[in-house]
């Protein structure tokens, strides 16, 4: 009986080692899936945006976004179409930019960064623009407001290769805007007339993005 103890111990150790070796492929990866992407809109060369994804599992990720642009992008896209060839079709302001900071939770039914996606998150928009500035450095329009919103986006991601992808999404944001603004009203006998005052109102906006990026650690 004692002669069987040593073989049984050896067999038990070998079996345990084999099971451990088989379990290793299923263990969590040491690297976290990560991706970086930038905007690909050629209609606004002065607009810049970058998004970063951090994967939580095979279907969920956190996306952080930073964007800076001059004036509403959708208006700048449509302005040349309806300008009838006018040279001043660009609706970018004379001075200043708008900055967006966003953070959202993204769900991918198929797999991370591939196929359909739904994103829910928050958006902070800082609008700092001055337009129609005269010789005395007085602007007919000024915007100095902050917007804090909740955002919902539905999108699609195309995997071009194991590394490269194109991600796009569209949706809306609902929040509140506070600050100060000056708006152009019209012209009277003394020149342009503007109206200025504090801003405190509900903000509703259309949101979209197109990003070209690279994925790592997948």
Tab-separated table of C-alpha atoms in Angstrom:
chain	number	residue	atom	x	y	z
A	1	UNK	CA	0.000	0.000	0.000
A	2	UNK	CA	2.842	2.334	0.891
A	3	UNK	CA	4.373	1.626	-2.510
A	4	UNK	CA	1.361	3.319	-4.128
A	5	UNK	CA	1.659	6.599	-2.164
A	6	UNK	CA	4.522	8.100	-4.189
A	7	UNK	CA	2.955	7.358	-7.621
A	8	UNK	CA	-0.370	8.804	-6.442
A	9	UNK	CA	1.309	12.003	-5.222
A	10	UNK	CA	3.186	12.368	-8.503
A	11	UNK	CA	-0.027	11.819	-10.461
A	12	UNK	CA	-1.904	14.378	-8.358
A	13	UNK	CA	0.818	16.989	-8.894
A	14	UNK	CA	0.915	16.292	-12.626
A	15	UNK	CA	-2.874	16.535	-12.896
A	16	UNK	CA	-2.936	19.827	-10.990
A	17	UNK	CA	-0.179	21.252	-13.183
A	18	UNK	CA	-1.989	20.208	-16.360
A	19	UNK	CA	-5.219	21.839	-15.167
A	20	UNK	CA	-3.346	25.038	-14.340
A	21	UNK	CA	-1.760	25.052	-17.795
A	22	UNK	CA	-5.203	24.617	-19.401
A	23	UNK	CA	-6.654	27.447	-17.331
A	24	UNK	CA	-4.030	30.002	-18.333
A	25	UNK	CA	-5.540	30.906	-21.732
A	26	UNK	CA	-8.806	31.817	-19.985
A	27	UNK	CA	-7.129	34.075	-17.442
A	28	UNK	CA	-7.650	37.843	-17.866
A	29	UNK	CA	-5.141	39.549	-20.105
A	30	UNK	CA	-2.562	41.709	-18.450
A	31	UNK	CA	-3.065	44.473	-21.057
A	32	UNK	CA	-6.259	46.525	-21.238
A	33	UNK	CA	-7.764	47.137	-24.720
A	34	UNK	CA	-7.109	50.741	-25.674
A	35	UNK	CA	-7.753	52.860	-28.770
A	36	UNK	CA	-7.038	56.373	-30.014
A	37	UNK	CA	-8.741	58.160	-32.920
A	38	UNK	CA	-8.915	61.635	-34.496
A	39	UNK	CA	-11.550	63.441	-36.561
A	40	UNK	CA	-11.555	63.042	-40.336
A	41	UNK	CA	-13.793	65.955	-41.429
A	42	UNK	CA	-12.051	67.777	-44.304
A	43	UNK	CA	-14.667	70.578	-44.466
A	44	UNK	CA	-13.291	72.260	-41.334
A	45	UNK	CA	-9.507	72.182	-41.386
A	46	UNK	CA	-9.300	74.249	-38.190
A	47	UNK	CA	-11.372	71.749	-36.196
A	48	UNK	CA	-9.573	69.130	-34.139
A	49	UNK	CA	-10.928	66.270	-32.057
A	50	UNK	CA	-9.476	63.168	-30.410
A	51	UNK	CA	-11.232	60.228	-28.742
A	52	UNK	CA	-9.798	57.530	-26.473
A	53	UNK	CA	-11.460	54.187	-25.666
A	54	UNK	CA	-10.576	51.996	-22.694
A	55	UNK	CA	-12.129	48.528	-22.884
A	56	UNK	CA	-13.779	47.101	-19.762
A	57	UNK	CA	-14.643	43.706	-21.257
A	58	UNK	CA	-15.566	42.220	-24.647
A	59	UNK	CA	-18.609	44.503	-25.077
A	60	UNK	CA	-18.144	47.611	-22.913
A	61	UNK	CA	-15.756	50.571	-23.062
A	62	UNK	CA	-15.308	54.051	-21.675
A	63	UNK	CA	-14.822	56.775	-24.296
A	64	UNK	CA	-13.280	60.157	-23.498
A	65	UNK	CA	-13.453	62.930	-26.081
A	66	UNK	CA	-11.871	66.359	-26.536
A	67	UNK	CA	-12.830	68.616	-29.447
A	68	UNK	CA	-12.060	72.209	-30.398
A	69	UNK	CA	-13.671	73.970	-33.343
A	70	UNK	CA	-14.758	77.398	-34.587
A	71	UNK	CA	-18.518	77.631	-34.831
A	72	UNK	CA	-21.133	74.856	-35.227
A	73	UNK	CA	-19.676	72.237	-37.584
A	74	UNK	CA	-23.053	71.302	-39.087
A	75	UNK	CA	-23.607	74.961	-40.059
A	76	UNK	CA	-20.161	75.207	-41.593
A	77	UNK	CA	-20.820	72.072	-43.639
A	78	UNK	CA	-24.135	73.374	-44.994
A	79	UNK	CA	-23.118	77.018	-45.511
A	80	UNK	CA	-21.206	76.483	-48.804
A	81	UNK	CA	-24.107	74.448	-50.193
A	82	UNK	CA	-26.594	77.318	-49.786
A	83	UNK	CA	-24.216	80.235	-50.376
A	84	UNK	CA	-24.790	80.530	-54.161
A	85	UNK	CA	-21.055	80.833	-54.652
A	86	UNK	CA	-20.565	83.760	-52.278
A	87	UNK	CA	-17.009	84.214	-51.043
A	88	UNK	CA	-18.087	84.891	-47.428
A	89	UNK	CA	-19.879	81.571	-47.036
A	90	UNK	CA	-17.608	80.586	-44.140
A	91	UNK	CA	-19.565	81.035	-40.885
A	92	UNK	CA	-16.561	80.655	-38.580
A	93	UNK	CA	-16.296	83.485	-36.027
A	94	UNK	CA	-13.680	86.230	-36.289
A	95	UNK	CA	-12.131	85.193	-32.980
A	96	UNK	CA	-12.463	82.369	-30.472
A	97	UNK	CA	-13.350	78.694	-30.365
A	98	UNK	CA	-15.756	76.185	-28.851
A	99	UNK	CA	-14.315	73.382	-26.712
A	100	UNK	CA	-16.093	70.099	-25.918
A	101	UNK	CA	-15.160	67.654	-23.162
A	102	UNK	CA	-17.082	64.373	-23.130
A	103	UNK	CA	-17.111	61.112	-21.203
A	104	UNK	CA	-19.369	58.157	-21.960
A	105	UNK	CA	-20.035	54.449	-21.479
A	106	UNK	CA	-20.222	52.567	-24.798
A	107	UNK	CA	-21.863	49.195	-25.411
A	108	UNK	CA	-20.989	47.036	-28.462
A	109	UNK	CA	-23.405	44.079	-29.014
A	110	UNK	CA	-21.014	42.300	-31.411
A	111	UNK	CA	-17.607	42.967	-29.867
A	112	UNK	CA	-15.470	45.862	-28.715
A	113	UNK	CA	-14.959	48.516	-31.419
A	114	UNK	CA	-16.748	46.482	-34.071
A	115	UNK	CA	-20.273	46.937	-35.410
A	116	UNK	CA	-23.150	48.762	-33.754
A	117	UNK	CA	-22.723	50.815	-30.578
A	118	UNK	CA	-24.797	52.747	-28.058
A	119	UNK	CA	-23.203	55.439	-25.895
A	120	UNK	CA	-24.578	57.288	-22.881
A	121	UNK	CA	-22.525	59.978	-21.209
A	122	UNK	CA	-22.006	63.597	-20.255
A	123	UNK	CA	-20.846	66.634	-22.250
A	124	UNK	CA	-19.319	69.945	-21.133
A	125	UNK	CA	-19.207	72.662	-23.826
A	126	UNK	CA	-17.315	75.922	-23.376
A	127	UNK	CA	-18.264	78.536	-25.965
A	128	UNK	CA	-15.849	81.456	-26.323
A	129	UNK	CA	-16.514	83.330	-29.582
A	130	UNK	CA	-16.538	86.924	-30.871
A	131	UNK	CA	-17.786	87.867	-34.339
A	132	UNK	CA	-18.179	90.954	-36.566
A	133	UNK	CA	-15.445	92.930	-34.796
A	134	UNK	CA	-15.054	96.581	-35.867
A	135	UNK	CA	-12.084	98.977	-35.823
A	136	UNK	CA	-12.665	99.735	-32.127
A	137	UNK	CA	-12.439	96.005	-31.255
A	138	UNK	CA	-16.167	95.925	-30.499
A	139	UNK	CA	-17.949	92.717	-31.533
A	140	UNK	CA	-21.548	92.643	-32.752
A	141	UNK	CA	-21.842	89.069	-31.426
A	142	UNK	CA	-20.189	87.502	-28.395
A	143	UNK	CA	-20.674	84.151	-26.696
A	144	UNK	CA	-19.196	83.317	-23.295
A	145	UNK	CA	-21.276	80.404	-22.041
A	146	UNK	CA	-20.909	76.937	-20.496
A	147	UNK	CA	-23.190	74.014	-21.323
A	148	UNK	CA	-23.531	70.879	-19.158
A	149	UNK	CA	-25.504	68.088	-20.820
A	150	UNK	CA	-26.338	64.430	-20.877
A	151	UNK	CA	-25.685	62.791	-24.243
A	152	UNK	CA	-26.940	59.704	-26.105
A	153	UNK	CA	-25.308	58.457	-29.314
A	154	UNK	CA	-25.947	55.528	-31.651
A	155	UNK	CA	-23.142	54.531	-33.980
A	156	UNK	CA	-21.230	51.995	-36.038
A	157	UNK	CA	-17.561	51.003	-36.143
A	158	UNK	CA	-15.856	49.477	-39.187
A	159	UNK	CA	-12.740	47.390	-38.551
A	160	UNK	CA	-10.355	48.001	-41.458
A	161	UNK	CA	-7.763	45.633	-39.950
A	162	UNK	CA	-6.693	44.291	-36.572
A	163	UNK	CA	-5.363	47.762	-35.775
A	164	UNK	CA	-7.230	50.335	-37.881
A	165	UNK	CA	-10.891	51.279	-37.603
A	166	UNK	CA	-13.404	54.017	-38.505
A	167	UNK	CA	-15.982	54.942	-35.871
A	168	UNK	CA	-19.023	57.137	-36.394
A	169	UNK	CA	-22.038	58.017	-34.257
A	170	UNK	CA	-24.929	60.489	-34.113
A	171	UNK	CA	-27.436	61.496	-31.482
A	172	UNK	CA	-28.324	64.396	-29.229
A	173	UNK	CA	-27.540	66.181	-25.978
A	174	UNK	CA	-29.899	67.764	-23.468
A	175	UNK	CA	-28.659	70.048	-20.716
A	176	UNK	CA	-28.431	73.561	-19.365
A	177	UNK	CA	-26.504	76.627	-20.569
A	178	UNK	CA	-25.323	79.528	-18.436
A	179	UNK	CA	-23.137	82.564	-19.074
A	180	UNK	CA	-23.289	85.801	-21.038
A	181	UNK	CA	-23.866	86.572	-24.715
A	182	UNK	CA	-24.292	89.445	-27.125
A	183	UNK	CA	-26.427	88.954	-30.230
A	184	UNK	CA	-26.890	91.031	-33.365
A	185	UNK	CA	-30.390	92.552	-33.679
A	186	UNK	CA	-30.279	94.820	-36.735
A	187	UNK	CA	-29.324	98.258	-38.019
A	188	UNK	CA	-30.674	101.679	-37.053
A	189	UNK	CA	-29.653	105.219	-37.936
A	190	UNK	CA	-26.493	104.937	-35.859
A	191	UNK	CA	-25.268	101.583	-37.132
A	192	UNK	CA	-25.460	97.981	-35.970
A	193	UNK	CA	-27.609	97.208	-32.942
A	194	UNK	CA	-26.787	94.347	-30.572
A	195	UNK	CA	-28.437	93.040	-27.443
A	196	UNK	CA	-26.425	91.627	-24.548
A	197	UNK	CA	-27.299	89.973	-21.276
A	198	UNK	CA	-26.987	86.868	-19.097
A	199	UNK	CA	-27.856	83.410	-20.408
A	200	UNK	CA	-29.765	80.808	-18.410
A	201	UNK	CA	-31.649	78.337	-20.586
A	202	UNK	CA	-32.188	74.735	-21.599
A	203	UNK	CA	-29.760	73.534	-24.265
A	204	UNK	CA	-30.668	70.950	-26.928
A	205	UNK	CA	-28.099	70.040	-29.575
A	206	UNK	CA	-27.443	67.516	-32.330
A	207	UNK	CA	-24.202	65.574	-31.804
A	208	UNK	CA	-22.134	63.459	-34.200
A	209	UNK	CA	-18.575	62.373	-34.894
A	210	UNK	CA	-16.416	60.500	-37.392
A	211	UNK	CA	-13.072	59.146	-36.157
A	212	UNK	CA	-10.167	57.269	-37.745
A	213	UNK	CA	-8.173	55.375	-35.159
A	214	UNK	CA	-5.910	52.573	-34.022
A	215	UNK	CA	-6.693	49.884	-31.442
A	216	UNK	CA	-4.129	48.313	-29.107
A	217	UNK	CA	-4.122	45.340	-26.751
A	218	UNK	CA	-6.982	43.424	-28.422
